[in-house]
mmCIF file with all atom_site columns, C-alpha atoms and ligand atoms in Angstrom:
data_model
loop_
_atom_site.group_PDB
_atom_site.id
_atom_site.type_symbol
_atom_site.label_atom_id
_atom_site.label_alt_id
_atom_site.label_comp_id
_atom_site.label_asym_id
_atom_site.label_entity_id
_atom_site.label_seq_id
_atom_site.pdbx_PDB_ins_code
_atom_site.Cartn_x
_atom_site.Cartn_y
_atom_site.Cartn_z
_atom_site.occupancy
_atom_site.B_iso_or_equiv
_atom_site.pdbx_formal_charge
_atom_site.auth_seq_id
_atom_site.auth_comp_id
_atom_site.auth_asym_id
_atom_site.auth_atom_id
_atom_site.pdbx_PDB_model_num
ATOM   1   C  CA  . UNK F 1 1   ? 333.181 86.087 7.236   1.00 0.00 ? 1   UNK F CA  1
ATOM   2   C  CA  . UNK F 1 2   ? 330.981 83.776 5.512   1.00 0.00 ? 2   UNK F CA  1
ATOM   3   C  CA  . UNK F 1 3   ? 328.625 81.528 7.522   1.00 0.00 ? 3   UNK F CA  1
ATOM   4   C  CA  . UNK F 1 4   ? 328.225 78.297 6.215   1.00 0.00 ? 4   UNK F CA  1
ATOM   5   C  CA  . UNK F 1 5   ? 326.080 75.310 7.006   1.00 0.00 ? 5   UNK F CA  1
ATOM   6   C  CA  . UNK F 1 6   ? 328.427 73.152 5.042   1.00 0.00 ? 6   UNK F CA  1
ATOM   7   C  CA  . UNK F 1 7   ? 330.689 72.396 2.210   1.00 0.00 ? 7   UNK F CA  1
ATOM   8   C  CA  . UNK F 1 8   ? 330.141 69.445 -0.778  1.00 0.00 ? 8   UNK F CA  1
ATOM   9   C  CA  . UNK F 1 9   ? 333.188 68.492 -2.799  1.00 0.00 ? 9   UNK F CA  1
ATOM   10  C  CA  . UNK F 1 10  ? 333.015 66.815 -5.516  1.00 0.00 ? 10  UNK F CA  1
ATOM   11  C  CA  . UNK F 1 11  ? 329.782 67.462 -5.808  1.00 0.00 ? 11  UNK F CA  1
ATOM   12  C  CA  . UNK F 1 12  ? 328.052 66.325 -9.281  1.00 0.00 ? 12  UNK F CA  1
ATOM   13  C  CA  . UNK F 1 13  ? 324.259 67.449 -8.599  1.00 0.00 ? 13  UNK F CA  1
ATOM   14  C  CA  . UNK F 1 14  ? 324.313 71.343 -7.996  1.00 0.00 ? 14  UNK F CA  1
ATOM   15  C  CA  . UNK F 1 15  ? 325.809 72.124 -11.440 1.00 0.00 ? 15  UNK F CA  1
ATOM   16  C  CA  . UNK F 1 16  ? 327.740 70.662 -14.771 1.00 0.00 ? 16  UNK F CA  1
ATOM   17  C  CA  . UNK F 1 17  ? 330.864 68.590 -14.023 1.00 0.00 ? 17  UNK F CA  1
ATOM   18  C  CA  . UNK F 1 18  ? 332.793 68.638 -10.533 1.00 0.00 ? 18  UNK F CA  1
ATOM   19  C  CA  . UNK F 1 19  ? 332.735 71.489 -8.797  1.00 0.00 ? 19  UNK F CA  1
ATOM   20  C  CA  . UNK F 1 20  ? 332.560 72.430 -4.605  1.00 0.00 ? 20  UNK F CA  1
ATOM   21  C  CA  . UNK F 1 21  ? 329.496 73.537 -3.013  1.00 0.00 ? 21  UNK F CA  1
ATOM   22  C  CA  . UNK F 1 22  ? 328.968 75.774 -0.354  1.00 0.00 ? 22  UNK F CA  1
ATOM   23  C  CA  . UNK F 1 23  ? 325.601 76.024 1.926   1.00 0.00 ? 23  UNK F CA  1
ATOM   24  C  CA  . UNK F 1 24  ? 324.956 79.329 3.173   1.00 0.00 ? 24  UNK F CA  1
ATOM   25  C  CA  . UNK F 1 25  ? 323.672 78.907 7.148   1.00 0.00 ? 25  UNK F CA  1
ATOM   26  C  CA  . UNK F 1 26  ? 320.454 81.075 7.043   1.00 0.00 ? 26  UNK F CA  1
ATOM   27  C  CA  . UNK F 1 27  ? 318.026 81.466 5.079   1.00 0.00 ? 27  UNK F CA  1
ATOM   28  C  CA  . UNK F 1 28  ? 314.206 84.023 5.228   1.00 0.00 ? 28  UNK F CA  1
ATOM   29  C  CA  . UNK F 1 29  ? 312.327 82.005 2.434   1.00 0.00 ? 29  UNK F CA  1
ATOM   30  C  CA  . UNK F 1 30  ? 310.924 79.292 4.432   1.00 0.00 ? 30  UNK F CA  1
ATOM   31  C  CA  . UNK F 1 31  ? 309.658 77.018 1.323   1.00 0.00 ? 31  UNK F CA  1
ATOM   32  C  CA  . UNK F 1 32  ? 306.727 74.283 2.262   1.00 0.00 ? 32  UNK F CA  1
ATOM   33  C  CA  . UNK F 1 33  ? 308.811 70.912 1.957   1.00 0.00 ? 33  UNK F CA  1
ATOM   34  C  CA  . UNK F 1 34  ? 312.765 72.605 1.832   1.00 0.00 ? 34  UNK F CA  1
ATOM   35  C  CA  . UNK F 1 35  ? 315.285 69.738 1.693   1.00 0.00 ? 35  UNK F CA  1
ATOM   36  C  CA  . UNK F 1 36  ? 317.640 71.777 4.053   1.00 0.00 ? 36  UNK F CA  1
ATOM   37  C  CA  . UNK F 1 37  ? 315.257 73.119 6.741   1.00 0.00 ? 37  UNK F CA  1
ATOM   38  C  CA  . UNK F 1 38  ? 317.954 73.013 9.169   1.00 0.00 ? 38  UNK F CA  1
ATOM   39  C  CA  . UNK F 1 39  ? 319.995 75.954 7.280   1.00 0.00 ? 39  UNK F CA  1
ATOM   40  C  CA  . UNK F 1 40  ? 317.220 78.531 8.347   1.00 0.00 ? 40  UNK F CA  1
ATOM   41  C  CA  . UNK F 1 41  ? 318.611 79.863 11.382  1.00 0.00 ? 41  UNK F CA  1
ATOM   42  C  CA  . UNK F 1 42  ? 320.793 82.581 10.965  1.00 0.00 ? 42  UNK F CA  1
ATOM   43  C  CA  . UNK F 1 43  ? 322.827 81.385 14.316  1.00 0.00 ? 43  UNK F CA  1
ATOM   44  C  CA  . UNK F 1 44  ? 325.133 79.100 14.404  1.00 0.00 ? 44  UNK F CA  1
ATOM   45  C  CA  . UNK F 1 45  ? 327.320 77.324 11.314  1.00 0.00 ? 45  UNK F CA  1
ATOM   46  C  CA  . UNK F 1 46  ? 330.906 78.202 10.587  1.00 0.00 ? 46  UNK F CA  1
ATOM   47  C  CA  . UNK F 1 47  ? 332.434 81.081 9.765   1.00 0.00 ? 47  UNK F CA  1
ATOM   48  C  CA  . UNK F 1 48  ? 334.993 81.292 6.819   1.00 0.00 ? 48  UNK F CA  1
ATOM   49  C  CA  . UNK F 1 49  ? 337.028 83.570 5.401   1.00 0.00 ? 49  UNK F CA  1
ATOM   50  C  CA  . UNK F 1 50  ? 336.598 83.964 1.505   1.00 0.00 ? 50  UNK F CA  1
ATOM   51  C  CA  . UNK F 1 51  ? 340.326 83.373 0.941   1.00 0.00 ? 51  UNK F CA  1
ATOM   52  C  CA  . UNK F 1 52  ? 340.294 80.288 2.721   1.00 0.00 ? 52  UNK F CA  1
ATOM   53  C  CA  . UNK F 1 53  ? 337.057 78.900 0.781   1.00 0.00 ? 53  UNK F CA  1
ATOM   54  C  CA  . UNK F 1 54  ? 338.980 79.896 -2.156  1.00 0.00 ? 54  UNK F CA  1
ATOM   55  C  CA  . UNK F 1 55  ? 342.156 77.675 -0.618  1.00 0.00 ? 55  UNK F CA  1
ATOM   56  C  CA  . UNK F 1 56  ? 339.779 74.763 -0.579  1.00 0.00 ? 56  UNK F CA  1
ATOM   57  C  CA  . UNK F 1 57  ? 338.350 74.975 -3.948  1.00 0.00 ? 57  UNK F CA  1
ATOM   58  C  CA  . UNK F 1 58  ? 342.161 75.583 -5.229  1.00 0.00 ? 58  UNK F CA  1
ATOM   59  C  CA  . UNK F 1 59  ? 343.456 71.706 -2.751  1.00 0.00 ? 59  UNK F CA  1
ATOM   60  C  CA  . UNK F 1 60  ? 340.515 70.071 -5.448  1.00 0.00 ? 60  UNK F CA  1
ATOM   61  C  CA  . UNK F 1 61  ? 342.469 69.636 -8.824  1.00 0.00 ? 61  UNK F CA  1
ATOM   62  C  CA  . UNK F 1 62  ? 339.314 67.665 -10.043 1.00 0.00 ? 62  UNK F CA  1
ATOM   63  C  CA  . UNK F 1 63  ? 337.411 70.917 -9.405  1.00 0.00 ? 63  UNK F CA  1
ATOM   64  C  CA  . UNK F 1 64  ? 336.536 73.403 -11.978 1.00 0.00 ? 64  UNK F CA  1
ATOM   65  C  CA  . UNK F 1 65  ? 333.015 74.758 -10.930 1.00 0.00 ? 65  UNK F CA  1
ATOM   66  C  CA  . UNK F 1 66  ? 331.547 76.479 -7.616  1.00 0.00 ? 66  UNK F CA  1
ATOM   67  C  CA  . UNK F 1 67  ? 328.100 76.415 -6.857  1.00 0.00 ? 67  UNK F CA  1
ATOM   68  C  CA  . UNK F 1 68  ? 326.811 78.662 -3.868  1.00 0.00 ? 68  UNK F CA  1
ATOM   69  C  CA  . UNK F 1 69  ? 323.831 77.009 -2.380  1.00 0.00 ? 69  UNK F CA  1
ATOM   70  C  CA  . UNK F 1 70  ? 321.753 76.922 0.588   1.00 0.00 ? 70  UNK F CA  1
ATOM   71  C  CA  . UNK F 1 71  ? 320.255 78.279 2.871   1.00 0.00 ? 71  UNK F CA  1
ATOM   72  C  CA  . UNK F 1 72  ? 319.917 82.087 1.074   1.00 0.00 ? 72  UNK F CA  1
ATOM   73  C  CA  . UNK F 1 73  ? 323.701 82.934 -0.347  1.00 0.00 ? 73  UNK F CA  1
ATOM   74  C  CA  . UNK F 1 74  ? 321.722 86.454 -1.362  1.00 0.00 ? 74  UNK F CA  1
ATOM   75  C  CA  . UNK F 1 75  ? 321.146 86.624 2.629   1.00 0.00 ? 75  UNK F CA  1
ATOM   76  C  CA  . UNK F 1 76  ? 325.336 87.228 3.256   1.00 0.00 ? 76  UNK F CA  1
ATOM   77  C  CA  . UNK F 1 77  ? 325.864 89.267 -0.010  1.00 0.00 ? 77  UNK F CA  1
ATOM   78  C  CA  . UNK F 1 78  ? 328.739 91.478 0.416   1.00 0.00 ? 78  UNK F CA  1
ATOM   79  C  CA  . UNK F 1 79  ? 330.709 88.318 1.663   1.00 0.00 ? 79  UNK F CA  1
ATOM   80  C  CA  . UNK F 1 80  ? 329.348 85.846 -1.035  1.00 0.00 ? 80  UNK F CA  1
ATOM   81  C  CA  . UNK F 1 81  ? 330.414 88.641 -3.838  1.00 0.00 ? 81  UNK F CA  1
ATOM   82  C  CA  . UNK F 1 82  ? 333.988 89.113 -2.469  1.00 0.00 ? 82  UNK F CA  1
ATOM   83  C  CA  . UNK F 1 83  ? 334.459 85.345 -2.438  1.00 0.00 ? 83  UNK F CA  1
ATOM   84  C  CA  . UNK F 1 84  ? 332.925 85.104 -6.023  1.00 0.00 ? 84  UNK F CA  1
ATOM   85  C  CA  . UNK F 1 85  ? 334.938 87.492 -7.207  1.00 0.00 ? 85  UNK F CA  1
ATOM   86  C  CA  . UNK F 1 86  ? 338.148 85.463 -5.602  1.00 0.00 ? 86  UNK F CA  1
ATOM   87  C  CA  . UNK F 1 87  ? 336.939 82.455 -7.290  1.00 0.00 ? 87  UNK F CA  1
ATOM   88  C  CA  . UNK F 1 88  ? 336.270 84.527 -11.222 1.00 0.00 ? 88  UNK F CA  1
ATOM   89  C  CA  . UNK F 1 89  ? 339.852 86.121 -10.736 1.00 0.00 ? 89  UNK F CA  1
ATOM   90  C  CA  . UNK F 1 90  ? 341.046 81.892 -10.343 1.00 0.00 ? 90  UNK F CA  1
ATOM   91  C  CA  . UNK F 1 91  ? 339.171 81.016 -13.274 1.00 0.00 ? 91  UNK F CA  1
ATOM   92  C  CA  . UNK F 1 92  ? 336.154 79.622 -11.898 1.00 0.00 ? 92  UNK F CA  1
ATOM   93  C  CA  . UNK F 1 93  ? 333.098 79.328 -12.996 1.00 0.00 ? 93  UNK F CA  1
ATOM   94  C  CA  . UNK F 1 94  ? 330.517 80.295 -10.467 1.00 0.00 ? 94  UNK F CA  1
ATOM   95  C  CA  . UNK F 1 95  ? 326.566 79.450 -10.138 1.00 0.00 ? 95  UNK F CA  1
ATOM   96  C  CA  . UNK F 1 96  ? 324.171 80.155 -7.020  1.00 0.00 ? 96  UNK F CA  1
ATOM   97  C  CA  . UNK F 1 97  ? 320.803 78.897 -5.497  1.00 0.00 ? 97  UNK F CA  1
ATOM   98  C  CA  . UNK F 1 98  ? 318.581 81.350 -4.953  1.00 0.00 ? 98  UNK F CA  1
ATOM   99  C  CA  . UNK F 1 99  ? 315.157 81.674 -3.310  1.00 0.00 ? 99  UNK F CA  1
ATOM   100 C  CA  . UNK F 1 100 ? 314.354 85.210 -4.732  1.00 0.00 ? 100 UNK F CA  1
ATOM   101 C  CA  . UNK F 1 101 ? 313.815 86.186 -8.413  1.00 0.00 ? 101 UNK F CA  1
ATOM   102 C  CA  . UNK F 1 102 ? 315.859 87.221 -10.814 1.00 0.00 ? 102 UNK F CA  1
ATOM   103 C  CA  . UNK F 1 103 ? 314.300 90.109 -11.228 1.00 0.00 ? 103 UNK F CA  1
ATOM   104 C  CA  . UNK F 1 104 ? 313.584 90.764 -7.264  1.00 0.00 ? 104 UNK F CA  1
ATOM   105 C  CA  . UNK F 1 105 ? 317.888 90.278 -7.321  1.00 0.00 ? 105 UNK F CA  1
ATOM   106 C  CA  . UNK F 1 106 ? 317.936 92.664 -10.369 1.00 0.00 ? 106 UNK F CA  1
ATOM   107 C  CA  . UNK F 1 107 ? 315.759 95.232 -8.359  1.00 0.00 ? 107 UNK F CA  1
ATOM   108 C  CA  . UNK F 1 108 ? 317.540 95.208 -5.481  1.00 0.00 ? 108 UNK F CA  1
ATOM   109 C  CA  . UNK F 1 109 ? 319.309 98.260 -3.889  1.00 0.00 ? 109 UNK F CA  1
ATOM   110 C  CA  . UNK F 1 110 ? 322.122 96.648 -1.787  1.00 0.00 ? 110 UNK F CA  1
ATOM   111 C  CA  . UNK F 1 111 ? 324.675 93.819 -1.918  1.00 0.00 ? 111 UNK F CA  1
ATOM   112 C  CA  . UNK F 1 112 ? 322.311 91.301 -3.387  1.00 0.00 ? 112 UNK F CA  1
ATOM   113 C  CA  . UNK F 1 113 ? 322.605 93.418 -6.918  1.00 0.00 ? 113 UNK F CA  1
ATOM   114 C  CA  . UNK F 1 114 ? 326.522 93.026 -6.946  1.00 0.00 ? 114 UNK F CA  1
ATOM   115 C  CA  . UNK F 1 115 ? 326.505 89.661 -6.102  1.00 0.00 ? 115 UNK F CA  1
ATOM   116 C  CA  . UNK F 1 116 ? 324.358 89.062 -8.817  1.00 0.00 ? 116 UNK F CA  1
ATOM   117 C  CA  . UNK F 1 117 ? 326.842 90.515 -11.562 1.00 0.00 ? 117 UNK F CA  1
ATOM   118 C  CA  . UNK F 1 118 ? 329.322 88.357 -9.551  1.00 0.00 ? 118 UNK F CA  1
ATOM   119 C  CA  . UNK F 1 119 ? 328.253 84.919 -10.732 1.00 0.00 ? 119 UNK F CA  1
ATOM   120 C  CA  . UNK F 1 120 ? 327.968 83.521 -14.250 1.00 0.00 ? 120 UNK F CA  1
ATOM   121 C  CA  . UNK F 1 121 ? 324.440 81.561 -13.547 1.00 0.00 ? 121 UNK F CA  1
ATOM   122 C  CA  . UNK F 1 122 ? 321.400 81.542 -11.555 1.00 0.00 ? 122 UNK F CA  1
ATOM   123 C  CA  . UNK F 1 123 ? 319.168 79.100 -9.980  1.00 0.00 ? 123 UNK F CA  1
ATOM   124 C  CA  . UNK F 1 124 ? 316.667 81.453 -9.081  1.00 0.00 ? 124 UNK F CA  1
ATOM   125 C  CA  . UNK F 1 125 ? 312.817 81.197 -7.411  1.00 0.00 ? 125 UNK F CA  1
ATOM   126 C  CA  . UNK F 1 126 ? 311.721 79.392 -4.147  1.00 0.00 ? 126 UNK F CA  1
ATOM   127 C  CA  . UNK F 1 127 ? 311.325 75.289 -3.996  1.00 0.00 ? 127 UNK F CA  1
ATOM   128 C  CA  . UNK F 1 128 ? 307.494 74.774 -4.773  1.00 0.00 ? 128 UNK F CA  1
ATOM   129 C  CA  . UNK F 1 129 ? 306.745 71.683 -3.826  1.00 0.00 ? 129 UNK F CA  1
ATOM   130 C  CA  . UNK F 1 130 ? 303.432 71.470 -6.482  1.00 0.00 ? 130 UNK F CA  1
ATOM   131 C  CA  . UNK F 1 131 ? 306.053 71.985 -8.976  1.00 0.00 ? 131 UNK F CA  1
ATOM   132 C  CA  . UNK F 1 132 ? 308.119 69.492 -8.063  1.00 0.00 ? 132 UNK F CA  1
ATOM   133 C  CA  . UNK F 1 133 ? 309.783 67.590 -10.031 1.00 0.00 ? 133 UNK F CA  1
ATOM   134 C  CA  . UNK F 1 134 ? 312.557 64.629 -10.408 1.00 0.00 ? 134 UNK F CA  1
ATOM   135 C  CA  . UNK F 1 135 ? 313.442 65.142 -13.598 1.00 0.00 ? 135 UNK F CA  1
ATOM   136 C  CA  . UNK F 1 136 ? 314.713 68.484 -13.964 1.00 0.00 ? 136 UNK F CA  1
ATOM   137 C  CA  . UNK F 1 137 ? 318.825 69.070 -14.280 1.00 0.00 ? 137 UNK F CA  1
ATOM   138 C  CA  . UNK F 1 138 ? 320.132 70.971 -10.885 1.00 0.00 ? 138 UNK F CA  1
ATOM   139 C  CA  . UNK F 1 139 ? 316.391 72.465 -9.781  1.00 0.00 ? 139 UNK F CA  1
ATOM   140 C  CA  . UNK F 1 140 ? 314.189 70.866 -7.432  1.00 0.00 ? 140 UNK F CA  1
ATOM   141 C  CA  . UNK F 1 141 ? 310.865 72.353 -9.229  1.00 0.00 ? 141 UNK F CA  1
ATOM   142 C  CA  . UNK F 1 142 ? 309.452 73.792 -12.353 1.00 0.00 ? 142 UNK F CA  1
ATOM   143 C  CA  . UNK F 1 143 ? 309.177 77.530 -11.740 1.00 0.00 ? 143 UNK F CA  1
ATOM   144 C  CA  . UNK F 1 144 ? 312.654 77.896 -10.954 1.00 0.00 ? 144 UNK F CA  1
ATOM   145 C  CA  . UNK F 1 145 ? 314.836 78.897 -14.024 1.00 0.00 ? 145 UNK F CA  1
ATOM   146 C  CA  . UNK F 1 146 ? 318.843 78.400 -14.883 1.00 0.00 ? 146 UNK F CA  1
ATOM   147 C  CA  . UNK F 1 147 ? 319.608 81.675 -16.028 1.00 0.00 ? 147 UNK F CA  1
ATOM   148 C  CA  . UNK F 1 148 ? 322.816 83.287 -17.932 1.00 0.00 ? 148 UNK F CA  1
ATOM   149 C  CA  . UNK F 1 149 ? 323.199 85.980 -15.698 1.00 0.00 ? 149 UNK F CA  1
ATOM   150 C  CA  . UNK F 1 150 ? 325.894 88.168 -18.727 1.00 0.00 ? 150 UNK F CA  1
ATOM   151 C  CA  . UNK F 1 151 ? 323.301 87.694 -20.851 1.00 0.00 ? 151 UNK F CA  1
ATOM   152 C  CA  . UNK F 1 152 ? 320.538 88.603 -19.026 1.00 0.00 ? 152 UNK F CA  1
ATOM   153 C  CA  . UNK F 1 153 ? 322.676 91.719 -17.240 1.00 0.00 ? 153 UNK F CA  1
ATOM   154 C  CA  . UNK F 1 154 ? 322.866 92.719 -21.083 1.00 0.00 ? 154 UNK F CA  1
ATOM   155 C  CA  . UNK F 1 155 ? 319.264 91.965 -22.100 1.00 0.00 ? 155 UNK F CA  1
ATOM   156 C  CA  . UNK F 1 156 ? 317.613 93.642 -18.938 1.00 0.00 ? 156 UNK F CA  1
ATOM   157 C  CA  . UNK F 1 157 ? 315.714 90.678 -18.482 1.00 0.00 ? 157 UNK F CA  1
ATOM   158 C  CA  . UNK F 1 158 ? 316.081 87.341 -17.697 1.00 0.00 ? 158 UNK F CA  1
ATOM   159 C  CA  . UNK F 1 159 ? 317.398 85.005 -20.191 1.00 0.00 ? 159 UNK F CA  1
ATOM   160 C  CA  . UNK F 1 160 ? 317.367 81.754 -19.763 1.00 0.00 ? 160 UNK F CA  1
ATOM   161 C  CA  . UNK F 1 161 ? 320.808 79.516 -20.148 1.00 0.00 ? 161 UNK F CA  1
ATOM   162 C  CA  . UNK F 1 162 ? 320.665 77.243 -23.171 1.00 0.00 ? 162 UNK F CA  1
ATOM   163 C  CA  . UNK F 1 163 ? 323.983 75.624 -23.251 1.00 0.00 ? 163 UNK F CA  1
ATOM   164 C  CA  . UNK F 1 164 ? 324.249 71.354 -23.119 1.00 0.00 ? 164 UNK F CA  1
ATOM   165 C  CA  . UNK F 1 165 ? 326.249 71.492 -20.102 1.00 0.00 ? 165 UNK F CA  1
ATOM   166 C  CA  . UNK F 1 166 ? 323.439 73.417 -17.874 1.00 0.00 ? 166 UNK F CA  1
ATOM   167 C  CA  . UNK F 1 167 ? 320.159 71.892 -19.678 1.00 0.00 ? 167 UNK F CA  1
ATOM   168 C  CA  . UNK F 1 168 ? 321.696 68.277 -18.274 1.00 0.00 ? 168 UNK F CA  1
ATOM   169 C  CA  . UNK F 1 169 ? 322.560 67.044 -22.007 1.00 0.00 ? 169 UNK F CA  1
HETATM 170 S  S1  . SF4 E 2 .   ? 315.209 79.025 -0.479  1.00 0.00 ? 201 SF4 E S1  1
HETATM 171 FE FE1 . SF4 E 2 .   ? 316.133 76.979 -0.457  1.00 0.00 ? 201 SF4 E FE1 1
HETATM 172 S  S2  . SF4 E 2 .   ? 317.011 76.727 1.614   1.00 0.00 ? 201 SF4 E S2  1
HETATM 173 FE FE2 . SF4 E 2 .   ? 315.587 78.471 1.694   1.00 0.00 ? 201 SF4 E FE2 1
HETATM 174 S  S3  . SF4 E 2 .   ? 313.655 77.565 2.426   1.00 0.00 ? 201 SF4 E S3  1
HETATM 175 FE FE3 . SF4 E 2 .   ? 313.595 77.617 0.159   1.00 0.00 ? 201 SF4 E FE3 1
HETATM 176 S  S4  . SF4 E 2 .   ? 314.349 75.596 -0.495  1.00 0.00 ? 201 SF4 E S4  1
HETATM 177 FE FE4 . SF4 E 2 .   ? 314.955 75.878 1.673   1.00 0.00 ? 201 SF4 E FE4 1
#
């Protein structure tokens, strides 16, 4: 079961083109100035299936990207990388929000690894709110990076997307 603070369709500002996103309920990072302070708690919003998130990304024939988004989609891993994989098998292309590093994701020794090879890109790093910015495509500050997660998975590092459709052009 995935616990979810909400759901955006149609949504044009967490990604390139139309796509559906999801908001993890819960989240550990606590950033100074978060937009979505009231996805913290890990009580409370709904529970979903993956198969049924997938059912509503499948109703949207205008959709053809999923962004997971929170809240801390790391935070519900194993559930998050079952649905992603759902989504990759329909042809999806799949991004997530995160407040940890690529390379803290990389690192990791649990589900939070996995999900990571589950998605195609990365929004990774807390919201600073000195780096803030307006101006930048899908991120809310500098220090947070759009990140080709293949490529990166290949490099061992991170490496950094570069295609029009994620740089905003
Ligand atoms: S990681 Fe995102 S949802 Fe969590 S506190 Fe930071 S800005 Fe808010």
């Amino acid at each position: 079961m995935i616990y979810l603070a909400g759901i955006q369709e149609d949504s044009i500002v967490d990604g390139p083109g139309i796509r559906t996103a999801f908001f993890a309920q819960g989240c550990p990072h606590r950033c100074h100035g978060c937009h979505n302070p009231e996805t913290w708690a890990f009580e409370g919003g709904t529970g979903f299936e993956p198969e049924k998130l997938l059912e509503i990304v499948e109703a949207n024939p205008l959709c053809h990207g999923v962004t997971f988004s929170g809240g801390e989609p790391f935070a519900q891993a194993e559930e998050f990388t079952k649905f992603a994989g759902l989504l990759k098998e329909s042809g999806y292309e799949v991004a997530s929000y995160s407040g940890y590093t690529f390379e803290e994701l990389y690192d990791a020794k649990d589900a939070r690894r996995d999900l990571l090879e589950s998605i195609d890109v990365l929004i990774d790093g807390p919201y600073e709110e000195s780096e803030r910015s307006l101006e930048l495509a899908f991120k809310g500050s500098r220090n947070q990076r759009i990140i080709n997660v293949s490529a990166s998975l290949t490099a061992g590092e991170a490496v950094v997307e570069s295609s029009d459709r994620w740089l905003g052009i």
